[in-house]
XYZ file of C-alpha atoms in Angstrom:
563
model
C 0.000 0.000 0.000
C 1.315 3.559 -0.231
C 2.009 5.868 2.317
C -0.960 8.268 3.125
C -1.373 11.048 0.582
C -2.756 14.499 0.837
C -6.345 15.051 0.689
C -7.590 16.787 -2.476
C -11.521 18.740 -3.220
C -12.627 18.712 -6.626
C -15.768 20.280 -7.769
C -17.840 18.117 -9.547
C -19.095 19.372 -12.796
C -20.506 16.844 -14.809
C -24.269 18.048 -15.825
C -25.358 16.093 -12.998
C -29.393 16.558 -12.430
C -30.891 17.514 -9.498
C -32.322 14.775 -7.540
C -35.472 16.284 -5.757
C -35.126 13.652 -2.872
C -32.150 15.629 -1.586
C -32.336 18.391 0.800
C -32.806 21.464 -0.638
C -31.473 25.183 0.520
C -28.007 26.592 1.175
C -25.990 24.308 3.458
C -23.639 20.712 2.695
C -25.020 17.849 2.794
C -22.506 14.793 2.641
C -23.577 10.861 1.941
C -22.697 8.908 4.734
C -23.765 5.739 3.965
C -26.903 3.126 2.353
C -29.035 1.719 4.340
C -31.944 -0.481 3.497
C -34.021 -1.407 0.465
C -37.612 -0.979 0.512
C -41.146 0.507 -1.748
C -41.574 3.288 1.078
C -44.264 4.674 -1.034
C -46.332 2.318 -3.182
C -49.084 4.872 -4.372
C -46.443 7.349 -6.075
C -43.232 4.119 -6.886
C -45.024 0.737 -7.507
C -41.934 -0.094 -10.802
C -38.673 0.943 -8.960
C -37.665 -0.013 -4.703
C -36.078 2.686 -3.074
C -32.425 2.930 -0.995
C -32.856 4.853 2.267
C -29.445 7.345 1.925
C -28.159 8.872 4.899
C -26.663 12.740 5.036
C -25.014 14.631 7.270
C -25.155 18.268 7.663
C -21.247 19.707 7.117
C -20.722 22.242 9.805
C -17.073 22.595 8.804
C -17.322 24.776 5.415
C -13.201 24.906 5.966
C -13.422 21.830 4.218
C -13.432 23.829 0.789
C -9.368 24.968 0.869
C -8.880 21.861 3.819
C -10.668 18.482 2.632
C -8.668 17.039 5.863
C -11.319 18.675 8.308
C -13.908 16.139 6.503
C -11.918 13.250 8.066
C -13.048 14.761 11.868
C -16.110 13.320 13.528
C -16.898 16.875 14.134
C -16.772 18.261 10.827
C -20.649 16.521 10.282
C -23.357 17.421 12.782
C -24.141 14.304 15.472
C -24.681 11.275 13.396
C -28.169 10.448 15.666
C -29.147 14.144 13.860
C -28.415 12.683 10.700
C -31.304 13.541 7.694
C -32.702 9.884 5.668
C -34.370 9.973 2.935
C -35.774 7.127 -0.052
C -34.252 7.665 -3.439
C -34.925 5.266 -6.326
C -32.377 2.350 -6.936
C -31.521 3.630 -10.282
C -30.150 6.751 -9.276
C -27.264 4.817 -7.588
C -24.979 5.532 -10.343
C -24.983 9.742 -9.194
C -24.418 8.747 -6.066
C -21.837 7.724 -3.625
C -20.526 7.942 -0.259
C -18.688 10.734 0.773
C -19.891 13.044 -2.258
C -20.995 16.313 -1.163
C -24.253 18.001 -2.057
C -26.008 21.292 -1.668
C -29.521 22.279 -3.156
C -30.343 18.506 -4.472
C -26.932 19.200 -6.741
C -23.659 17.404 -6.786
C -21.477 20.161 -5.255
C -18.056 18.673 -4.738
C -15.989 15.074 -4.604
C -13.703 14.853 -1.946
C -10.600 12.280 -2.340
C -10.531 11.636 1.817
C -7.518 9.349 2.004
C -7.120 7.919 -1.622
C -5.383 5.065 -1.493
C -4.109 2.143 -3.824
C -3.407 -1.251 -2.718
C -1.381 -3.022 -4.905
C -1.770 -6.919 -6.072
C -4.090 -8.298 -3.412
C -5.886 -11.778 -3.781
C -9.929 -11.733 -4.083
C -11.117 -15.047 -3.601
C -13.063 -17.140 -0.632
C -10.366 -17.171 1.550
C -9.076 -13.409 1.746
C -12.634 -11.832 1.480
C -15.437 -12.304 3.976
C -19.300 -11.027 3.947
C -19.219 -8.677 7.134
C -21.932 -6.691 8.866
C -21.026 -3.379 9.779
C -21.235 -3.240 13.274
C -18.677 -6.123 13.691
C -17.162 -6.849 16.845
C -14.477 -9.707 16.146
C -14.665 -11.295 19.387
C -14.904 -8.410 21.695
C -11.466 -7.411 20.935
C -13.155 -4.141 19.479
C -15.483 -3.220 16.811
C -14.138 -3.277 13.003
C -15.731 0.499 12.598
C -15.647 2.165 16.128
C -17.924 4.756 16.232
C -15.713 7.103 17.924
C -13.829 7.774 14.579
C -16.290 6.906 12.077
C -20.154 7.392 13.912
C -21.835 8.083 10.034
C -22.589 4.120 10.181
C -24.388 4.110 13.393
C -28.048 4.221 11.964
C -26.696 1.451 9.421
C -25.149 -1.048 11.635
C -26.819 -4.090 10.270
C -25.623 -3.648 6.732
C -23.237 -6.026 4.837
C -20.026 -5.203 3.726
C -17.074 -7.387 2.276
C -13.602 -7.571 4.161
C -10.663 -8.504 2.167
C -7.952 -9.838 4.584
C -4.620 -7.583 3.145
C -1.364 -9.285 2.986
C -0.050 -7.219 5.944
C -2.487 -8.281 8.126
C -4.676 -5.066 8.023
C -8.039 -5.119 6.267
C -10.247 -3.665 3.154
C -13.862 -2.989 4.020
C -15.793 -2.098 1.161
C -19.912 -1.310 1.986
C -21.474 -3.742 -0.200
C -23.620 -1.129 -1.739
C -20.325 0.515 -3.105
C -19.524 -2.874 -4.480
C -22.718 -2.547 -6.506
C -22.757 0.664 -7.507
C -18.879 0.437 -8.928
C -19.338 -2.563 -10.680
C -22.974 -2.615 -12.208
C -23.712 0.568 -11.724
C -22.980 1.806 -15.235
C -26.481 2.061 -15.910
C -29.716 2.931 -14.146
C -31.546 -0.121 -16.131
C -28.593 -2.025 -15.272
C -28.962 -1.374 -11.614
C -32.280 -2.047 -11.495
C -32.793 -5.531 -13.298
C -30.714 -6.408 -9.986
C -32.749 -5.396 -7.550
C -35.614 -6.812 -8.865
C -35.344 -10.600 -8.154
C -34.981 -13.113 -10.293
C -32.273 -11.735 -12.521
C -33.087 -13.122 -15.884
C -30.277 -13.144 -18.791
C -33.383 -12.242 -21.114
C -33.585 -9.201 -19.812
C -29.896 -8.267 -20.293
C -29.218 -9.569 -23.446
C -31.349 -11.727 -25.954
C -27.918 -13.140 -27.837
C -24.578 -13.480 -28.031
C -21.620 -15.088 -29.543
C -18.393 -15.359 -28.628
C -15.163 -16.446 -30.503
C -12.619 -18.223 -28.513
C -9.892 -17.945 -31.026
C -10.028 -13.739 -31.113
C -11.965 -13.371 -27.641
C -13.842 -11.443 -29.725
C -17.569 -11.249 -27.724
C -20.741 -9.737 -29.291
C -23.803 -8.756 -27.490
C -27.689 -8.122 -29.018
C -28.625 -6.343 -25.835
C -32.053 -6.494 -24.625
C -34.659 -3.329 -24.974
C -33.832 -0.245 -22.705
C -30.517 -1.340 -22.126
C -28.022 1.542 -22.746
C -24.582 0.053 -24.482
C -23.044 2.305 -21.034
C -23.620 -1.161 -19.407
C -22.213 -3.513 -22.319
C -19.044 -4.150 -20.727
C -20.345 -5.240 -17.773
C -23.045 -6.904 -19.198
C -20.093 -8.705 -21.164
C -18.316 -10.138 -18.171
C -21.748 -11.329 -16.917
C -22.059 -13.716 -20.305
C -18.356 -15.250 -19.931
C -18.188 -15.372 -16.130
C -19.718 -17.552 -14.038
C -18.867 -15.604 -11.045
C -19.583 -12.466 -12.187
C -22.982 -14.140 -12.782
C -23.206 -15.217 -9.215
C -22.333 -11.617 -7.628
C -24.872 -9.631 -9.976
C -27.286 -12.834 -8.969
C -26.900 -12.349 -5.052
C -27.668 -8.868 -4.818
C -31.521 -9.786 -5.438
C -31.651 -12.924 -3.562
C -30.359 -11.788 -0.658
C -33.295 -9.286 -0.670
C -35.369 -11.702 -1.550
C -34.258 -13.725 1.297
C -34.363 -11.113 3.820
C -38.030 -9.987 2.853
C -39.279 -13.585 3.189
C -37.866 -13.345 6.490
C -39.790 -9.790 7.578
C -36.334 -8.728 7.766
C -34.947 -5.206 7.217
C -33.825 -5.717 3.687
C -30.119 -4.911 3.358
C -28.616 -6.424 0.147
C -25.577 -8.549 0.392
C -22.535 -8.223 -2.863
C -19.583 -10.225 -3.926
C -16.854 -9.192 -5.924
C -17.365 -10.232 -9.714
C -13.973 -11.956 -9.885
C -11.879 -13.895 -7.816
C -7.618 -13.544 -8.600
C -4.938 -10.942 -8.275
C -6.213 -7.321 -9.220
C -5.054 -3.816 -7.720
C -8.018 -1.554 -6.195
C -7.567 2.352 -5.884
C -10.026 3.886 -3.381
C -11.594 7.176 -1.282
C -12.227 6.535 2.093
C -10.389 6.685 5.564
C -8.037 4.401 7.820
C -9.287 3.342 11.051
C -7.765 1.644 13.797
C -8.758 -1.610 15.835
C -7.938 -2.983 19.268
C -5.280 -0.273 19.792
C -3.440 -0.522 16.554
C -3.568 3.015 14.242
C -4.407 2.657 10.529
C -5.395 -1.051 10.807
C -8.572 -0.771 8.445
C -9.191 1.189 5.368
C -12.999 1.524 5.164
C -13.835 2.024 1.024
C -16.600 5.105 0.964
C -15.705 5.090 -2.964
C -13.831 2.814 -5.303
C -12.133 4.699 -7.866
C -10.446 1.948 -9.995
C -10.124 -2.010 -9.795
C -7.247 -3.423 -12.988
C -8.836 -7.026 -13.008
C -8.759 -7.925 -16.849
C -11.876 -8.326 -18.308
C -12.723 -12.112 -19.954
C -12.809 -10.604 -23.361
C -10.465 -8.889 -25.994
C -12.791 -7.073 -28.046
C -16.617 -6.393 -27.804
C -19.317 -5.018 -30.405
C -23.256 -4.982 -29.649
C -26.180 -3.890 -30.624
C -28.327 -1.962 -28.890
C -32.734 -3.132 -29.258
C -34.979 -0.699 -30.604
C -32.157 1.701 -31.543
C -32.493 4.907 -33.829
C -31.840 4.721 -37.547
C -31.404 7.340 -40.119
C -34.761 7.860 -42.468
C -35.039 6.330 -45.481
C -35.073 9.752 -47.235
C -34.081 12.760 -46.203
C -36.273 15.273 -44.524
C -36.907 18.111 -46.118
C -38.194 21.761 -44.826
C -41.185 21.775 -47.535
C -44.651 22.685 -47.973
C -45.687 19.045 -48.015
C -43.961 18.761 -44.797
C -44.876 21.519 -43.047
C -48.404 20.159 -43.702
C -47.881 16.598 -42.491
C -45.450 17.542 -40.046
C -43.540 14.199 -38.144
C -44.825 12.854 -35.283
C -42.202 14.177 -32.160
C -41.985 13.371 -28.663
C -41.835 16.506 -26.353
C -38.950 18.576 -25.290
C -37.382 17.806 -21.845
C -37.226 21.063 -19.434
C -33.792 21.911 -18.993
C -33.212 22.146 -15.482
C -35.168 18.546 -15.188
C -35.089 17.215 -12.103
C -35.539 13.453 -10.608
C -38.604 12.887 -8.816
C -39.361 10.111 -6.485
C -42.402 8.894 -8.661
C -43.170 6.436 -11.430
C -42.414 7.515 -14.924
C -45.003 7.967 -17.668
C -46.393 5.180 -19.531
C -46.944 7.668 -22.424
C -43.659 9.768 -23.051
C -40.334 7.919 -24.663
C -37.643 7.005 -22.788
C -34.792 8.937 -22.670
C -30.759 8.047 -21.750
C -28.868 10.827 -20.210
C -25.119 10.024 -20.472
C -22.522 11.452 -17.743
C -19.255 11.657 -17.497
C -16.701 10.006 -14.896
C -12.921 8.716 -14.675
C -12.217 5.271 -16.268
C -12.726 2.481 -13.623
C -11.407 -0.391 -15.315
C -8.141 0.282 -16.830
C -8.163 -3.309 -18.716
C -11.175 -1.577 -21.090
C -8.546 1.441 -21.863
C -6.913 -0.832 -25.162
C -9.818 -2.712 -25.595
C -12.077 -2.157 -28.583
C -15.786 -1.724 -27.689
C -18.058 -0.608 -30.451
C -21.038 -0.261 -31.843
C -23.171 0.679 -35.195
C -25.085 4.020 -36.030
C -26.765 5.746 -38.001
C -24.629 9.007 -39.185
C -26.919 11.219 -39.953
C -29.277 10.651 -37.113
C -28.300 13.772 -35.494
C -29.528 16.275 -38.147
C -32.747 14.789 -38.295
C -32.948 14.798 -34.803
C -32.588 18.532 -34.774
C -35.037 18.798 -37.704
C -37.552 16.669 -35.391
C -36.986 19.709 -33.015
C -38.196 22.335 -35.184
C -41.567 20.777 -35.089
C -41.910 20.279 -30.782
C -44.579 22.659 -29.787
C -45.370 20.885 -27.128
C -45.089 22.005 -23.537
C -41.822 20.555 -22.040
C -41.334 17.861 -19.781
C -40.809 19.315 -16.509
C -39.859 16.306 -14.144
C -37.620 13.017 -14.788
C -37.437 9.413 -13.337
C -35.619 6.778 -13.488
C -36.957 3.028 -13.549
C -39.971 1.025 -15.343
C -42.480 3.468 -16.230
C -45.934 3.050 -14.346
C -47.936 5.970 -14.115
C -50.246 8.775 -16.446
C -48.113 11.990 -15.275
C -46.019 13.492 -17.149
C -43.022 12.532 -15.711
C -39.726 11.568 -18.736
C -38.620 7.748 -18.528
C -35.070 7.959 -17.309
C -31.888 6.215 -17.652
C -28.838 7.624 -16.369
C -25.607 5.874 -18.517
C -21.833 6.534 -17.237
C -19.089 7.093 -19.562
C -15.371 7.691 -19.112
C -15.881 10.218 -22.489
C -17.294 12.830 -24.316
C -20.465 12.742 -25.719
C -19.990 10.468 -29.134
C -22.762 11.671 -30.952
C -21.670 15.317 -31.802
C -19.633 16.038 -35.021
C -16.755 17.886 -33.326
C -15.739 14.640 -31.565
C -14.876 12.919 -34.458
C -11.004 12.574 -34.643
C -9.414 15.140 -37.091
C -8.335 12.721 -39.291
C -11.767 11.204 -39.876
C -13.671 14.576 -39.899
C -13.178 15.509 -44.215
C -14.202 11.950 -44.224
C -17.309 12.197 -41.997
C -18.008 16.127 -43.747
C -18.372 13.706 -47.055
C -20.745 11.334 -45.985
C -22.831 13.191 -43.838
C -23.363 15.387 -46.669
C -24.265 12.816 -48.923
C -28.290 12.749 -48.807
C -28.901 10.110 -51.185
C -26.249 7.409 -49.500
C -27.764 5.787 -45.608
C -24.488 5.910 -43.784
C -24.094 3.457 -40.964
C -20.871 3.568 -38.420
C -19.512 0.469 -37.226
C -17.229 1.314 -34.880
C -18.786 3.335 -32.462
C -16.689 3.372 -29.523
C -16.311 4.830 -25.851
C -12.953 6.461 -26.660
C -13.604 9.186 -29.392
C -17.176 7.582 -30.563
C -15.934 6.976 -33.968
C -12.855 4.710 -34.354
C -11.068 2.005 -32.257
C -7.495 1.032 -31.998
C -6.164 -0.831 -35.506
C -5.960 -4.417 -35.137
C -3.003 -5.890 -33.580
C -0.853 -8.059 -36.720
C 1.924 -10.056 -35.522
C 4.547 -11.889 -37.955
C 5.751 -15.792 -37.678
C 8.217 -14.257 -34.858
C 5.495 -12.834 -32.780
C 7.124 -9.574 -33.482
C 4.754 -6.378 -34.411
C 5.010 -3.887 -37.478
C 6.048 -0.727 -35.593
C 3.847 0.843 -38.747
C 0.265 0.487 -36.740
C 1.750 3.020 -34.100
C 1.789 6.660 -34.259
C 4.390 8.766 -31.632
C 3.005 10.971 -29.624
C 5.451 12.745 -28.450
C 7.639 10.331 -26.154
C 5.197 7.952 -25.855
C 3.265 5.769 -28.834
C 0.349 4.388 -29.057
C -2.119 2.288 -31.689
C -3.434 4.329 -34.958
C -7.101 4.483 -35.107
C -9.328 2.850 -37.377
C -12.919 3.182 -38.514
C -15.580 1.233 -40.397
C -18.888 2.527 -42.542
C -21.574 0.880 -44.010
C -22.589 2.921 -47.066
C -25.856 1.873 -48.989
C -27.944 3.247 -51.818
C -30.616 1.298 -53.868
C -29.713 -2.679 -53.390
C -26.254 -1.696 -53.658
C -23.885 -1.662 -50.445
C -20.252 -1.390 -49.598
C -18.141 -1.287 -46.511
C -15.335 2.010 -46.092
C -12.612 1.925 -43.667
C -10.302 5.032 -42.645
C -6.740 4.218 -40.917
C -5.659 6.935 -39.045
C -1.906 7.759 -41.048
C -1.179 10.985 -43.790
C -2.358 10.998 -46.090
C -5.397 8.787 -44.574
C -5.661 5.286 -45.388
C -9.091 4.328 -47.389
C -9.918 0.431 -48.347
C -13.625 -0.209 -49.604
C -15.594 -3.258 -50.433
C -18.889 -4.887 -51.421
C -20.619 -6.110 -49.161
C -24.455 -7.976 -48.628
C -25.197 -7.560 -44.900
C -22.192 -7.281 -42.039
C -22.718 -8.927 -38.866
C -20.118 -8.256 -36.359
C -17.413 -11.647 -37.517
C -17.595 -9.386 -40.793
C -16.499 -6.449 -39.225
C -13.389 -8.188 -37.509
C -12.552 -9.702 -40.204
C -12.717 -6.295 -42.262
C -10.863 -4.737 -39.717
C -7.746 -7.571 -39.995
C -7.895 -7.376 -43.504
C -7.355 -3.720 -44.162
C -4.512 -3.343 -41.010
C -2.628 -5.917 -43.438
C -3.618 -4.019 -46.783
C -2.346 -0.643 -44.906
C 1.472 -3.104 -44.131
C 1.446 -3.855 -47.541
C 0.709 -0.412 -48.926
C 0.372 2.392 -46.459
C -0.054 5.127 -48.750
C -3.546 6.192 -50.178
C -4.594 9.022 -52.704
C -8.764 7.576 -52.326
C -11.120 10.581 -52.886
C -13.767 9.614 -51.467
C -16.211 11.578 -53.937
C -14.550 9.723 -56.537
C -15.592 6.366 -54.583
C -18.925 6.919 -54.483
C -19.482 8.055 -57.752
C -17.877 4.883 -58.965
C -19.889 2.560 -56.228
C -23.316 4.530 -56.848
C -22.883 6.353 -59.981
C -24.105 9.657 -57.757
């Protein structure tokens, strides 16, 4: 482990709604910890259970130039004065311990004591399922209360302890273990709180090629590709399977039993894997710094049982078959448009519409698997969906939607269907994020109203390309030609795929990332996502064999379309 590091504030700024549940008005409110799982209010939430959150009032306001005072028992007002309140599973992903919050708005994320412990062993005999008022045979309570009360309403909650090799100890809440590992989405979240946890509702296929590790996912209706990833590792691994699994049986089990329902985790690995994490070192039985208790993970480097992954997301967007056009004719029969969302749209404790389409709002955060970072993860879209999105907009005269939730809608108010997605990137959608080699490219085909466009490598890092394919010789030894310096450092050129079709006709372009940029094209009858690979293999060795290219890409569509 490393020595204890300074204590850092950042304000959080990541379009972050407000969540109406929270107390409202000028002073800090921090998250101390989750407590139970229940429906607290079955004639406004019958679709979504509820987590009852517990704040403290920060009296401290030092803690804005000195995140140390936050550390203090005394910085929070008495944890028996502590405010509860229910707020929908599915807003777990904008939420964890030790965040700050002021007006029902993320305010600020304090590091506490950030810490990263180095090559420790998950499995069943270094980790243990803990409750948190532990007292290992009276020698003294895992959590004493004198340094860390903001547990004491919560004492009969689980939480895993991971035995560290120097004899001190990992405790990690085991909603924190939830919310960093499946809490990518809000649909995610909440197909796991609702018992039985059915693949069907995750995914409805998948393939997986052992050779290339190469996994593709046809993800099931209303789930956001935020969550494919993790939806990934629950295909190929058993026990990632079996943690996702527990969290609603556990509840299950403890409601049978007229139990307060607190919901047990596992980790969704076992093995070596390094963990970096906000929280604060306690001591036990005399001994300073004995236990780190986890209030946030920030980063676990377990490798993920896949090399590559593409999916498909159910009931998607596509471009029109036509273009729309600003005419007479359709300014008369004008396209049917859902309503505009307010902008300052708040989460409400209350079950969504049954009546207005759902909508994914996508948010920002740091990576938190590092094993993803050189992975490729993609997906297809439409190119041009955006424009006609914005021409859609034109035609809202509808009154906005004023109030958001997230979950299974159930209701007749007018309350927006809700998921909240995490991403480690920019939004992908938006022109400007296309890579600066692609964009003349992109300019091209967007322009082109009589071609569909379709991208096939929609990805997490940039939205539009992935790293080129990795070719080795006989000798295991790599061309240093699919790398690009960046200054002392080098890394993989970037590659993207389209799917170009007019009439009956189609073909396949791909753009390598190199000056002038590489272009290959190709017939094609329909790609599925082996095609795509095997594209992708293909034109890294066409761009070893010949890595200049003088394609104009007017000139290839006039000779693929004739237009």
């Amino acid at each position: 482990m490393d020595p204890e590091k300074g204590l850092k504030f950042s304000g959080f700024s990541n379009g972050a709604p407000r969540i109406s549940a929270l107390p409202t008005g000028p002073n800090f409110w921090r998250i101390d910890w989750f407590g139970d799982i229940a429906y607290p209010d079955r004639s406004n939430r019958r679709k979504q259970p509820s987590v009852f959150v517990h704040l403290s009032r920060v009296n401290d306001e030092r803690f804005r130039n000195d995140p140390s005072v936050l550390l203090s028992p005394d910085c929070t007002a008495p944890a028996q004065f502590q405010k509860r309140t229910w707020i929908s599973i599915g807003t777990l992903p904008l939420l964890r311990v030790g965040d700050i919050w002021r007006d029902g708005q993320l305010d600020g994320r304090p590091d506490y004591e950030l810490e990263e412990f180095k090559n420790i062993q998950i499995d069943a005999r270094t980790t243990t399922l803990i409750k948190a008022g532990l007292n290992i045979d009276e020698a003294g309570f895992l959590l004493p209360l004198a340094e860390h009360p903001w547990h004491l309403q919560c004492t009969q909650s689980y939480c895993a302890m991971v035995n560290l090799p120097d004899g001190k100890r990992l405790i990690i809440p085991c909603m924190e273990l939830i919310r960093f590992y499946f809490g990518s989405s809000s649909n995610l979240l909440s197909k796991l709180f609702i018992p039985a946890l059915d693949r069907k509702s995750l995914y409805s296929s998948a393939s997986f090629d052992a050779r290339s590790k190469h996994l593709f996912l046809q993800l099931a209706e209303k789930i956001s590709g935020a969550s494919a990833a993790d939806i990934g590792r629950l295909h190929l691994s058993r026990l990632a399977w079996r943690a996702a699994a527990v969290v609603g049986s556990s509840l299950l089990k403890a409601s049978v039993a007229q139990q307060p329902i607190h919901p047990q985790a596992l980790f969704p690995f076992e093995g070596e894997t390094t963990l970096i994490a906000a929280g604060k070192w306690l001591s036990f039985a005399g001994q300073p710094r004995a236990t780190f208790l986890v209030y946030n993970l920030r980063s676990c480097e377990h490798p993920f049982p896949f090399r590559s992954l593409s999916y498909k997301i159910t009931g998607g967007h596509t471009k029109p078959e036509r273009p729309i056009e600003d005419s007479d004719q359709s300014q008369a029969q004008p396209m049917r448009a859902s309503a505009r969302d307010a902008q300052d749209q708040p989460l409400v404790e209350r079950d969504a519409s049954n009546n207005l389409a759902p909508r994914t709002r996508t948010y920002r955060i740091e990576p938190r698997f590092p094993d993803l970072a050189p992975k490729p993860i993609w997906k297809s879209r439409a190119l041009s969906y955006t424009e006609w999105l914005k021409k859609q907009d034109r035609r809202r005269n509808t009154s906005s939607v004023r109030e958001g939730a997230v979950g299974e809608p159930g209701s007749e108010r007018r309350i927006r269907p809700v998921d909240l997605a995490l991403l480690a990137q920019k939004d992908p959608i938006s022109f400007s994020s296309a890579p600066e080699f692609l964009r003349p490219i992109v300019q091209v085909l967007n322009a082109s109203q009589h071609i569909n466009v379709e991208l096939l490598t929609e990805s997490e890092d940039d939205g539009w390309t992935i790293p080129i394919s990795i070719v080795a010789n006989v000798d295991g030894e790599i061309d240093s030609k699919l790398f690009i310096q960046t200054g002392e450092d080098f890394r993989l050129r970037r590659i993207s795929v389209f799917a170009l079709k007019h009439a009956e006709k189609q073909i396949y372009l791909v753009a390598i990332e190199s000056t002038p940029v590489h272009i290959k094209s190709g017939s094609m009858i329909a790609f599925n996502s082996d095609d795509v690979l095997k594209t992708l293999r293909h034109a890294t060795a066409d761009f070893l064999n010949a890595p200049s290219s003088t394609v104009s890409i007017p000139s290839l569509l006039k000779a693929a379309f004739g237009i």
